[in-house]
Amino acid sequence: MKKLALFVFMIILAAGGYLAYIFMDQGGLGGRMTPEKAAARLDNLVERVDWSENIVQRRANLNLGQVRDPGAGLPDIGKFPLVIDPPRSADAVVVEIF
């Protein structure tokens, strides 16, 4: 009886694998798709997205206190060398200045 159950399980598993292969070959999950089919599928997804254009603009007054020049509180940039590709690690902080 166990051999029959194992045989049936293997047949079902093989059939499922074959069906998954056929489905993926027709552009399913991770399968190839023609550009036309991809465009149609993308159009279908776009149609189902609900969106509205609601642009929120907020302004706030910045109180600098007694500081007349905000740049006066910054360190001298000459103390920091120019680095093209900074090392990245868990304890390093990289800051880009534009």
mmCIF file of C-alpha atoms in Angstrom:
data_model
loop_
_atom_site.group_PDB
_atom_site.id
_atom_site.type_symbol
_atom_site.label_atom_id
_atom_site.label_comp_id
_atom_site.label_asym_id
_atom_site.label_seq_id
_atom_site.Cartn_x
_atom_site.Cartn_y
_atom_site.Cartn_z
ATOM 1 C CA MET A 1 0.000 0.000 0.000
ATOM 2 C CA LYS A 2 2.867 2.402 0.807
ATOM 3 C CA LYS A 3 4.460 1.726 -2.560
ATOM 4 C CA LEU A 4 1.202 2.562 -4.342
ATOM 5 C CA ALA A 5 0.812 5.807 -2.357
ATOM 6 C CA LEU A 6 4.410 6.761 -3.152
ATOM 7 C CA PHE A 7 3.855 5.977 -6.838
ATOM 8 C CA VAL A 8 0.687 8.113 -6.943
ATOM 9 C CA PHE A 9 2.494 10.939 -5.139
ATOM 10 C CA MET A 10 5.362 10.813 -7.661
ATOM 11 C CA ILE A 11 2.893 10.884 -10.588
ATOM 12 C CA ILE A 12 1.095 13.910 -9.084
ATOM 13 C CA LEU A 13 4.412 15.641 -8.432
ATOM 14 C CA ALA A 14 5.601 15.007 -11.991
ATOM 15 C CA ALA A 15 2.297 16.237 -13.443
ATOM 16 C CA GLY A 16 2.465 19.363 -11.299
ATOM 17 C CA GLY A 17 6.014 20.044 -12.444
ATOM 18 C CA TYR A 18 5.028 19.574 -16.074
ATOM 19 C CA LEU A 19 2.053 21.924 -15.718
ATOM 20 C CA ALA A 20 4.229 24.510 -13.995
ATOM 21 C CA TYR A 21 6.734 24.256 -16.843
ATOM 22 C CA ILE A 22 4.003 24.766 -19.440
ATOM 23 C CA PHE A 23 2.562 27.706 -17.501
ATOM 24 C CA MET A 24 5.968 29.386 -17.166
ATOM 25 C CA ASP A 25 6.743 28.810 -20.854
ATOM 26 C CA GLN A 26 3.616 30.788 -21.771
ATOM 27 C CA GLY A 27 4.757 33.872 -19.896
ATOM 28 C CA GLY A 28 3.733 32.898 -16.412
ATOM 29 C CA LEU A 29 5.870 33.366 -13.357
ATOM 30 C CA GLY A 30 9.348 34.121 -14.626
ATOM 31 C CA GLY A 31 8.664 32.795 -18.099
ATOM 32 C CA ARG A 32 9.298 34.399 -21.458
ATOM 33 C CA MET A 33 6.736 36.753 -22.833
ATOM 34 C CA THR A 34 6.370 38.505 -26.156
ATOM 35 C CA PRO A 35 6.648 42.301 -26.082
ATOM 36 C CA GLU A 36 2.997 42.575 -27.125
ATOM 37 C CA LYS A 37 1.846 40.318 -24.306
ATOM 38 C CA ALA A 38 4.053 42.190 -21.826
ATOM 39 C CA ALA A 39 2.582 45.535 -22.937
ATOM 40 C CA ALA A 40 -0.964 44.167 -22.637
ATOM 41 C CA ARG A 41 -0.274 42.790 -19.164
ATOM 42 C CA LEU A 42 1.309 46.087 -18.086
ATOM 43 C CA ASP A 43 -1.674 48.045 -19.438
ATOM 44 C CA ASN A 44 -3.973 45.770 -17.432
ATOM 45 C CA LEU A 45 -1.995 46.453 -14.261
ATOM 46 C CA VAL A 46 -2.013 50.215 -14.882
ATOM 47 C CA GLU A 47 -5.780 50.235 -15.357
ATOM 48 C CA ARG A 48 -6.249 48.660 -11.918
ATOM 49 C CA VAL A 49 -4.187 51.301 -10.100
ATOM 50 C CA ASP A 50 -6.289 54.002 -8.485
ATOM 51 C CA TRP A 51 -4.485 57.287 -8.033
ATOM 52 C CA SER A 52 -5.192 60.954 -7.603
ATOM 53 C CA GLU A 53 -3.009 63.990 -8.089
ATOM 54 C CA ASN A 54 -2.962 65.726 -4.731
ATOM 55 C CA ILE A 55 0.227 67.730 -4.398
ATOM 56 C CA VAL A 56 0.841 68.940 -0.866
ATOM 57 C CA GLN A 57 3.147 71.889 -0.438
ATOM 58 C CA ARG A 58 4.231 72.752 3.061
ATOM 59 C CA ARG A 59 6.353 75.634 4.221
ATOM 60 C CA ALA A 60 7.843 76.347 7.580
ATOM 61 C CA ASN A 61 9.742 79.271 8.999
ATOM 62 C CA LEU A 62 13.177 78.325 10.239
ATOM 63 C CA ASN A 63 14.295 80.127 13.365
ATOM 64 C CA LEU A 64 18.090 80.293 13.398
ATOM 65 C CA GLY A 65 18.258 82.269 16.611
ATOM 66 C CA GLN A 66 21.320 84.517 16.884
ATOM 67 C CA VAL A 67 23.205 82.860 14.008
ATOM 68 C CA ARG A 68 23.556 85.225 11.068
ATOM 69 C CA ASP A 69 25.541 82.870 8.821
ATOM 70 C CA PRO A 70 24.442 79.176 8.919
ATOM 71 C CA GLY A 71 27.749 78.164 7.276
ATOM 72 C CA ALA A 72 29.676 79.514 10.253
ATOM 73 C CA GLY A 73 28.759 76.415 12.252
ATOM 74 C CA LEU A 74 30.119 74.008 9.653
ATOM 75 C CA PRO A 75 33.652 72.599 9.898
ATOM 76 C CA ASP A 76 36.320 73.612 7.373
ATOM 77 C CA ILE A 77 35.840 71.475 4.262
ATOM 78 C CA GLY A 78 39.602 71.508 3.697
ATOM 79 C CA LYS A 79 39.974 69.104 6.648
ATOM 80 C CA PHE A 80 38.140 66.369 4.758
ATOM 81 C CA PRO A 81 39.851 64.727 1.762
ATOM 82 C CA LEU A 82 37.969 64.103 -1.477
ATOM 83 C CA VAL A 83 36.956 60.447 -1.685
ATOM 84 C CA ILE A 84 35.570 58.916 -4.872
ATOM 85 C CA ASP A 85 34.455 55.538 -3.500
ATOM 86 C CA PRO A 86 34.138 55.680 0.297
ATOM 87 C CA PRO A 87 34.510 52.441 2.255
ATOM 88 C CA ARG A 88 31.209 51.044 3.388
ATOM 89 C CA SER A 89 30.757 49.195 6.638
ATOM 90 C CA ALA A 90 28.132 48.807 9.343
ATOM 91 C CA ASP A 91 29.735 51.433 11.598
ATOM 92 C CA ALA A 92 30.688 53.980 8.898
ATOM 93 C CA VAL A 93 28.608 57.003 7.992
ATOM 94 C CA VAL A 94 28.975 58.404 4.487
ATOM 95 C CA VAL A 95 27.788 61.942 3.767
ATOM 96 C CA GLU A 96 27.617 63.502 0.313
ATOM 97 C CA ILE A 97 27.930 67.262 0.067
ATOM 98 C CA PHE A 98 26.672 68.986 -3.071
#
